[in-house]
PDB file of C-alpha atoms in Angstrom:
ATOM      1  CA  MET A   1       0.094  -0.172  -0.187  1.00  0.00           C
ATOM      2  CA  THR A   2       1.190   3.487  -0.284  1.00  0.00           C
ATOM      3  CA  SER A   3       2.659   4.625   2.902  1.00  0.00           C
ATOM      4  CA  HIS A   4       5.223   7.121   3.006  1.00  0.00           C
ATOM      5  CA  ASN A   5       6.136   5.572   3.343  1.00  0.00           C
ATOM      6  CA  HIS A   6       4.183   4.290  -0.848  1.00  0.00           C
ATOM      7  CA  HIS A   7       3.369   4.319  -7.264  1.00  0.00           C
ATOM      8  CA  ALA A   8       4.029   3.026 -10.679  1.00  0.00           C
ATOM      9  CA  THR A   9       6.969   1.914 -12.309  1.00  0.00           C
ATOM     10  CA  THR A  10       7.717   5.234 -13.733  1.00  0.00           C
ATOM     11  CA  SER A  11       7.815   7.027 -10.169  1.00  0.00           C
ATOM     12  CA  SER A  12      11.165   8.457  -9.491  1.00  0.00           C
ATOM     13  CA  SER A  13      10.725   8.526  -5.872  1.00  0.00           C
ATOM     14  CA  PRO A  14       8.590   6.731  -3.454  1.00  0.00           C
ATOM     15  CA  ASP A  15       7.212  10.260  -2.207  1.00  0.00           C
ATOM     16  CA  GLU A  16       5.706  10.722  -5.665  1.00  0.00           C
ATOM     17  CA  PRO A  17       2.452   8.835  -6.723  1.00  0.00           C
ATOM     18  CA  GLY A  18       3.058   6.841  -9.914  1.00  0.00           C
ATOM     19  CA  ALA A  19       2.194   7.545 -13.293  1.00  0.00           C
ATOM     20  CA  GLY A  20      -0.893   5.750 -14.855  1.00  0.00           C
ATOM     21  CA  ALA A  21      -2.652   2.825 -13.194  1.00  0.00           C
ATOM     22  CA  THR A  22      -1.659  -0.722 -14.380  1.00  0.00           C
ATOM     23  CA  ALA A  23      -3.339  -3.870 -14.446  1.00  0.00           C
ATOM     24  CA  GLN A  24      -0.545  -5.766 -12.664  1.00  0.00           C
ATOM     25  CA  PRO A  25      -1.769  -7.560  -9.694  1.00  0.00           C
ATOM     26  CA  PRO A  26      -1.418  -5.367  -6.163  1.00  0.00           C
ATOM     27  CA  LEU A  27       0.681  -8.122  -4.416  1.00  0.00           C
ATOM     28  CA  GLU A  28       2.810  -8.863  -7.200  1.00  0.00           C
ATOM     29  CA  PHE A  29       3.339  -4.823  -7.721  1.00  0.00           C
ATOM     30  CA  TRP A  30       4.070  -4.006  -4.127  1.00  0.00           C
ATOM     31  CA  ASP A  31       6.232  -7.053  -3.524  1.00  0.00           C
ATOM     32  CA  GLU A  32       8.256  -6.122  -6.622  1.00  0.00           C
ATOM     33  CA  LEU A  33       8.785  -2.721  -5.375  1.00  0.00           C
ATOM     34  CA  TYR A  34      10.031  -3.546  -1.873  1.00  0.00           C
ATOM     35  CA  LYS A  35      12.329  -6.298  -3.305  1.00  0.00           C
ATOM     36  CA  ALA A  36      13.916  -3.726  -5.589  1.00  0.00           C
ATOM     37  CA  LYS A  37      15.479  -1.821  -2.895  1.00  0.00           C
ATOM     38  CA  PRO A  38      16.802  -2.614   0.629  1.00  0.00           C
ATOM     39  CA  ALA A  39      14.512   0.221   2.197  1.00  0.00           C
ATOM     40  CA  VAL A  40      11.795   2.027   0.231  1.00  0.00           C
ATOM     41  CA  TRP A  41      10.877   4.506   2.885  1.00  0.00           C
ATOM     42  CA  SER A  42      12.736   6.473   5.346  1.00  0.00           C
ATOM     43  CA  GLY A  43      11.572   4.598   8.532  1.00  0.00           C
ATOM     44  CA  ARG A  44      10.435   7.981  10.093  1.00  0.00           C
ATOM     45  CA  VAL A  45       7.181   8.810  11.206  1.00  0.00           C
ATOM     46  CA  ASN A  46       5.224  11.063   8.656  1.00  0.00           C
ATOM     47  CA  ALA A  47       5.408  14.529  10.046  1.00  0.00           C
ATOM     48  CA  ASN A  48       1.842  15.188   9.631  1.00  0.00           C
ATOM     49  CA  LEU A  49       0.562  12.226  11.487  1.00  0.00           C
ATOM     50  CA  ALA A  50       2.841  12.927  14.365  1.00  0.00           C
ATOM     51  CA  SER A  51       1.827  16.345  14.654  1.00  0.00           C
ATOM     52  CA  VAL A  52      -1.958  15.280  14.579  1.00  0.00           C
ATOM     53  CA  ALA A  53      -2.036  12.029  16.502  1.00  0.00           C
ATOM     54  CA  GLY A  54       0.428  13.315  19.041  1.00  0.00           C
ATOM     55  CA  THR A  55      -2.490  15.408  20.292  1.00  0.00           C
ATOM     56  CA  LEU A  56      -4.769  12.294  20.772  1.00  0.00           C
ATOM     57  CA  THR A  57      -5.119  10.106  23.796  1.00  0.00           C
ATOM     58  CA  PRO A  58      -3.546   6.790  23.041  1.00  0.00           C
ATOM     59  CA  GLY A  59      -5.828   4.004  22.673  1.00  0.00           C
ATOM     60  CA  ARG A  60      -6.264   0.964  19.889  1.00  0.00           C
ATOM     61  CA  ALA A  61      -5.005   1.922  16.583  1.00  0.00           C
ATOM     62  CA  LEU A  62      -4.974   0.522  12.831  1.00  0.00           C
ATOM     63  CA  ASP A  63      -2.391   1.864  10.428  1.00  0.00           C
ATOM     64  CA  LEU A  64      -3.530   0.927   6.890  1.00  0.00           C
ATOM     65  CA  GLY A  65      -1.090   0.214   4.114  1.00  0.00           C
ATOM     66  CA  CYS A  66       1.845   0.342   6.879  1.00  0.00           C
ATOM     67  CA  GLY A  67       4.679  -0.354   4.479  1.00  0.00           C
ATOM     68  CA  GLU A  68       7.920  -0.852   6.462  1.00  0.00           C
ATOM     69  CA  GLY A  69       6.081   0.256   9.570  1.00  0.00           C
ATOM     70  CA  GLY A  70       7.366   3.927  10.380  1.00  0.00           C
ATOM     71  CA  ASP A  71       4.045   5.261  11.525  1.00  0.00           C
ATOM     72  CA  ALA A  72       2.854   2.235  13.393  1.00  0.00           C
ATOM     73  CA  ILE A  73       6.326   2.000  15.322  1.00  0.00           C
ATOM     74  CA  TRP A  74       5.980   5.527  16.263  1.00  0.00           C
ATOM     75  CA  LEU A  75       2.323   5.266  17.553  1.00  0.00           C
ATOM     76  CA  ALA A  76       3.229   2.313  19.625  1.00  0.00           C
ATOM     77  CA  GLN A  77       6.075   4.357  21.109  1.00  0.00           C
ATOM     78  CA  GLN A  78       3.615   6.790  22.151  1.00  0.00           C
ATOM     79  CA  GLY A  79       1.496   4.234  23.851  1.00  0.00           C
ATOM     80  CA  TRP A  80      -0.937   3.052  21.400  1.00  0.00           C
ATOM     81  CA  ARG A  81      -1.711  -0.632  20.937  1.00  0.00           C
ATOM     82  CA  VAL A  82      -1.343  -0.767  17.125  1.00  0.00           C
ATOM     83  CA  THR A  83      -1.672  -3.181  14.320  1.00  0.00           C
ATOM     84  CA  GLY A  84      -0.140  -2.193  10.943  1.00  0.00           C
ATOM     85  CA  ILE A  85      -1.410  -4.003   7.842  1.00  0.00           C
ATOM     86  CA  ASP A  86      -0.063  -3.992   4.447  1.00  0.00           C
ATOM     87  CA  ILE A  87      -0.643  -6.357   1.345  1.00  0.00           C
ATOM     88  CA  SER A  88       3.287  -6.962   0.746  1.00  0.00           C
ATOM     89  CA  THR A  89       4.813  -9.802   2.584  1.00  0.00           C
ATOM     90  CA  VAL A  90       8.262  -7.914   2.069  1.00  0.00           C
ATOM     91  CA  ALA A  91       7.220  -4.767   3.679  1.00  0.00           C
ATOM     92  CA  ILE A  92       5.627  -6.603   6.777  1.00  0.00           C
ATOM     93  CA  GLU A  93       8.993  -8.764   7.290  1.00  0.00           C
ATOM     94  CA  ARG A  94      10.898  -5.249   7.233  1.00  0.00           C
ATOM     95  CA  ALA A  95       8.325  -3.773   9.793  1.00  0.00           C
ATOM     96  CA  ARG A  96       8.556  -6.649  12.131  1.00  0.00           C
ATOM     97  CA  ALA A  97      12.542  -6.489  12.059  1.00  0.00           C
ATOM     98  CA  ALA A  98      12.207  -2.550  12.491  1.00  0.00           C
ATOM     99  CA  ALA A  99      10.019  -2.842  15.495  1.00  0.00           C
ATOM    100  CA  VAL A 100      12.506  -5.334  17.083  1.00  0.00           C
ATOM    101  CA  ASP A 101      15.344  -2.965  16.387  1.00  0.00           C
ATOM    102  CA  ALA A 102      13.490  -0.113  17.633  1.00  0.00           C
ATOM    103  CA  GLY A 103      12.757  -1.898  21.095  1.00  0.00           C
ATOM    104  CA  VAL A 104       8.950  -1.705  20.733  1.00  0.00           C
ATOM    105  CA  ASP A 105       6.855  -3.683  23.367  1.00  0.00           C
ATOM    106  CA  ALA A 106       5.475  -6.495  21.390  1.00  0.00           C
ATOM    107  CA  ALA A 107       2.344  -6.363  23.364  1.00  0.00           C
ATOM    108  CA  LEU A 108       1.704  -2.894  21.858  1.00  0.00           C
ATOM    109  CA  LEU A 109       2.393  -3.733  18.278  1.00  0.00           C
ATOM    110  CA  ASP A 110       1.429  -6.502  15.904  1.00  0.00           C
ATOM    111  CA  PHE A 111       1.910  -6.518  11.931  1.00  0.00           C
ATOM    112  CA  ALA A 112      -0.125  -8.420   9.437  1.00  0.00           C
ATOM    113  CA  THR A 113      -0.099  -9.013   5.762  1.00  0.00           C
ATOM    114  CA  GLY A 114      -3.670  -8.927   4.306  1.00  0.00           C
ATOM    115  CA  ASP A 115      -5.667  -7.740   1.324  1.00  0.00           C
ATOM    116  CA  LEU A 116      -7.671  -4.728   2.821  1.00  0.00           C
ATOM    117  CA  GLU A 117     -10.775  -5.345   0.339  1.00  0.00           C
ATOM    118  CA  THR A 118     -11.427  -8.638   2.309  1.00  0.00           C
ATOM    119  CA  TRP A 119      -9.548  -7.885   5.927  1.00  0.00           C
ATOM    120  CA  SER A 120     -11.349  -6.377   8.736  1.00  0.00           C
ATOM    121  CA  PRO A 121     -10.361  -5.617  12.250  1.00  0.00           C
ATOM    122  CA  ASP A 122     -11.725  -7.978  15.033  1.00  0.00           C
ATOM    123  CA  ASP A 123     -12.313  -5.037  17.611  1.00  0.00           C
ATOM    124  CA  GLU A 124     -13.484  -1.412  17.953  1.00  0.00           C
ATOM    125  CA  LEU A 125     -10.769   0.986  17.189  1.00  0.00           C
ATOM    126  CA  ASP A 126     -10.115   4.367  18.598  1.00  0.00           C
ATOM    127  CA  LEU A 127      -7.682   5.426  15.677  1.00  0.00           C
ATOM    128  CA  ILE A 128      -7.436   4.533  12.114  1.00  0.00           C
ATOM    129  CA  THR A 129      -4.572   6.241   9.989  1.00  0.00           C
ATOM    130  CA  ALA A 130      -3.742   5.852   6.391  1.00  0.00           C
ATOM    131  CA  SER A 131      -0.650   7.754   5.213  1.00  0.00           C
ATOM    132  CA  PHE A 132      -0.130   8.062   1.505  1.00  0.00           C
ATOM    133  CA  PHE A 133      -2.625   5.144   1.172  1.00  0.00           C
ATOM    134  CA  GLN A 134      -2.514   5.645  -2.782  1.00  0.00           C
ATOM    135  CA  SER A 135      -1.526   3.353  -5.503  1.00  0.00           C
ATOM    136  CA  PRO A 136      -1.153   2.852  -9.272  1.00  0.00           C
ATOM    137  CA  VAL A 137      -2.573  -0.608  -9.145  1.00  0.00           C
ATOM    138  CA  HIS A 138      -5.978  -1.660  -8.031  1.00  0.00           C
ATOM    139  CA  LEU A 139      -6.979  -0.075  -4.638  1.00  0.00           C
ATOM    140  CA  PRO A 140     -10.746   0.566  -3.730  1.00  0.00           C
ATOM    141  CA  ARG A 141      -9.249   3.261  -1.399  1.00  0.00           C
ATOM    142  CA  ALA A 142     -12.625   5.049  -0.556  1.00  0.00           C
ATOM    143  CA  GLU A 143     -14.327   1.700   0.239  1.00  0.00           C
ATOM    144  CA  ILE A 144     -11.688   0.345   2.492  1.00  0.00           C
ATOM    145  CA  LEU A 145     -11.365   3.652   4.392  1.00  0.00           C
ATOM    146  CA  ARG A 146     -15.058   3.814   4.833  1.00  0.00           C
ATOM    147  CA  LYS A 147     -15.207   0.162   5.960  1.00  0.00           C
ATOM    148  CA  ALA A 148     -12.501   0.756   8.399  1.00  0.00           C
ATOM    149  CA  ALA A 149     -14.142   4.041   9.692  1.00  0.00           C
ATOM    150  CA  LEU A 150     -17.163   2.264  10.842  1.00  0.00           C
ATOM    151  CA  MET A 151     -14.924   0.182  13.006  1.00  0.00           C
ATOM    152  CA  LEU A 152     -14.180   3.105  15.212  1.00  0.00           C
ATOM    153  CA  ALA A 153     -15.718   3.401  18.869  1.00  0.00           C
ATOM    154  CA  PRO A 154     -17.573   6.710  19.457  1.00  0.00           C
ATOM    155  CA  GLY A 155     -15.056   9.289  19.978  1.00  0.00           C
ATOM    156  CA  GLY A 156     -12.631   7.559  17.689  1.00  0.00           C
ATOM    157  CA  HIS A 157     -10.689   9.273  14.825  1.00  0.00           C
ATOM    158  CA  LEU A 158      -9.826   8.409  11.362  1.00  0.00           C
ATOM    159  CA  LEU A 159      -6.667  10.234  10.216  1.00  0.00           C
ATOM    160  CA  THR A 160      -5.629  10.297   6.340  1.00  0.00           C
ATOM    161  CA  VAL A 161      -2.661  12.019   5.082  1.00  0.00           C
ATOM    162  CA  ALA A 162      -2.280  11.857   1.186  1.00  0.00           C
ATOM    163  CA  HIS A 163      -0.457  13.442  -1.526  1.00  0.00           C
ATOM    164  CA  ALA A 164      -2.451  16.332  -2.810  1.00  0.00           C
ATOM    165  CA  GLY A 165      -0.361  17.342  -6.164  1.00  0.00           C
ATOM    166  CA  VAL A 166       2.814  16.693  -7.903  1.00  0.00           C
ATOM    167  CA  PRO A 167       6.010  17.537  -6.303  1.00  0.00           C
ATOM    168  CA  SER A 168       7.353  21.155  -6.781  1.00  0.00           C
ATOM    169  CA  TRP A 169      10.124  19.861  -9.043  1.00  0.00           C
ATOM    170  CA  VAL A 170       8.269  17.747 -11.452  1.00  0.00           C
ATOM    171  CA  GLN A 171       7.253  19.657 -14.788  1.00  0.00           C
ATOM    172  CA  ASP A 172       4.671  18.409 -17.344  1.00  0.00           C
ATOM    173  CA  SER A 173       3.536  15.615 -14.777  1.00  0.00           C
ATOM    174  CA  GLU A 174       2.085  12.424 -16.124  1.00  0.00           C
ATOM    175  CA  HIS A 175       0.552  11.568 -12.930  1.00  0.00           C
ATOM    176  CA  PRO A 176      -3.081  11.300 -13.325  1.00  0.00           C
ATOM    177  CA  ALA A 177      -5.107  13.838 -11.229  1.00  0.00           C
ATOM    178  CA  HIS A 178      -7.285  10.946  -9.761  1.00  0.00           C
ATOM    179  CA  LEU A 179      -4.304   9.565  -7.859  1.00  0.00           C
ATOM    180  CA  PHE A 180      -4.179  12.836  -5.852  1.00  0.00           C
ATOM    181  CA  VAL A 181      -6.400  13.546  -2.985  1.00  0.00           C
ATOM    182  CA  GLN A 182      -7.990  16.855  -1.831  1.00  0.00           C
ATOM    183  CA  PRO A 183      -9.407  17.225   1.559  1.00  0.00           C
ATOM    184  CA  ASP A 184     -13.001  18.196   0.688  1.00  0.00           C
ATOM    185  CA  ARG A 185     -13.013  15.468  -2.083  1.00  0.00           C
ATOM    186  CA  GLU A 186     -11.611  12.857   0.604  1.00  0.00           C
ATOM    187  CA  ILE A 187     -14.546  13.592   3.065  1.00  0.00           C
ATOM    188  CA  ALA A 188     -17.143  13.487   0.187  1.00  0.00           C
ATOM    189  CA  GLU A 189     -15.854  10.095  -1.310  1.00  0.00           C
ATOM    190  CA  LEU A 190     -15.970   8.441   2.130  1.00  0.00           C
ATOM    191  CA  ALA A 191     -19.699   9.304   2.308  1.00  0.00           C
ATOM    192  CA  LEU A 192     -19.752   8.648   6.052  1.00  0.00           C
ATOM    193  CA  PRO A 193     -23.170   8.448   7.727  1.00  0.00           C
ATOM    194  CA  ALA A 194     -24.531  12.208   7.835  1.00  0.00           C
ATOM    195  CA  GLY A 195     -24.684  13.573  11.489  1.00  0.00           C
ATOM    196  CA  GLU A 196     -22.433  11.198  12.805  1.00  0.00           C
ATOM    197  CA  TRP A 197     -19.055  12.442  12.082  1.00  0.00           C
ATOM    198  CA  GLU A 198     -17.154  15.725  13.087  1.00  0.00           C
ATOM    199  CA  THR A 199     -14.659  17.284  10.641  1.00  0.00           C
ATOM    200  CA  VAL A 200     -11.448  18.281  13.016  1.00  0.00           C
ATOM    201  CA  ILE A 201      -9.192  18.883  10.252  1.00  0.00           C
ATOM    202  CA  ALA A 202      -9.460  19.177   6.498  1.00  0.00           C
ATOM    203  CA  GLU A 203      -6.713  21.179   4.863  1.00  0.00           C
ATOM    204  CA  SER A 204      -3.792  20.938   2.451  1.00  0.00           C
ATOM    205  CA  ARG A 205      -0.350  21.440   4.097  1.00  0.00           C
ATOM    206  CA  THR A 206       2.764  22.250   2.188  1.00  0.00           C
ATOM    207  CA  ARG A 207       6.061  20.244   3.342  1.00  0.00           C
ATOM    208  CA  ASP A 208       9.593  21.538   2.631  1.00  0.00           C
ATOM    209  CA  VAL A 209      11.723  18.594   1.294  1.00  0.00           C
ATOM    210  CA  ALA A 210      15.029  18.148  -0.752  1.00  0.00           C
ATOM    211  CA  SER A 211      14.141  17.270  -4.394  1.00  0.00           C
ATOM    212  CA  PRO A 212      15.992  14.219  -6.065  1.00  0.00           C
ATOM    213  CA  ASP A 213      19.064  16.391  -6.970  1.00  0.00           C
ATOM    214  CA  GLY A 214      19.414  18.066  -3.570  1.00  0.00           C
ATOM    215  CA  ALA A 215      17.706  21.237  -4.250  1.00  0.00           C
ATOM    216  CA  PRO A 216      15.056  22.762  -1.985  1.00  0.00           C
ATOM    217  CA  GLY A 217      11.507  21.717  -2.861  1.00  0.00           C
ATOM    218  CA  THR A 218       7.876  21.294  -1.635  1.00  0.00           C
ATOM    219  CA  LEU A 219       5.157  18.867  -1.617  1.00  0.00           C
ATOM    220  CA  GLU A 220       1.557  19.261  -1.047  1.00  0.00           C
ATOM    221  CA  ASP A 221      -0.222  16.861   1.469  1.00  0.00           C
ATOM    222  CA  SER A 222      -4.079  16.623   2.075  1.00  0.00           C
ATOM    223  CA  VAL A 223      -4.643  16.007   6.094  1.00  0.00           C
ATOM    224  CA  VAL A 224      -8.042  15.066   7.309  1.00  0.00           C
ATOM    225  CA  LEU A 225      -8.992  14.063  10.646  1.00  0.00           C
ATOM    226  CA  LEU A 226     -12.559  13.135  11.463  1.00  0.00           C
ATOM    227  CA  ARG A 227     -14.027  12.105  14.727  1.00  0.00           C
ATOM    228  CA  ARG A 228     -17.021   9.724  15.189  1.00  0.00           C
ATOM    229  CA  MET A 229     -19.488  11.447  17.465  1.00  0.00           C
ATOM    230  CA  GLY A 230     -21.557   9.864  20.233  1.00  0.00           C
TER     231      GLY A 230
END
């Protein structure tokens, strides 16, 4: 799954969504992507997730498309009881190794492989996170997020951080617009039951990063935090 930590074969960087969608089976696509490099992501928590989730009271959390585990490990270090799930067996092996290296309490963190179209959590949750949960291969993103959100306990939060546009250094991008996420469209496509959800955050945020050639650049992220009322 797309997690910062996650794009098509023409993508020049894991921080860029990929170009046009392909018919390659998702498991095959993601395992190939991970096998091609010893590490695809930085291992660090996504900054927007940390700034938002850092304000919430720890409870039970699920990280969708957890990749190599950076966000899930950080959440566990803050006291959350976390399950990280990803379709890629390679990514999950790396996430488990990273958790051991980080010394995370095994009682607080579990990683699982699964197809999120069919997988569902066993218990109610207090937080669901999805960082850069975007893919150039088949991914019914809104359906998966909606199903997961309905597993939130009253007062629980859904936090999505997503690519909102092409990197500042990319000219004449071939990235199809549908791979990007805008906050208002994110909420509309989730189509959660009216009157049951509070929008806490819905904004685009600009991130300063280094471009592939080392020059200063920016990335645009969509950040949405919804709270289940009741």
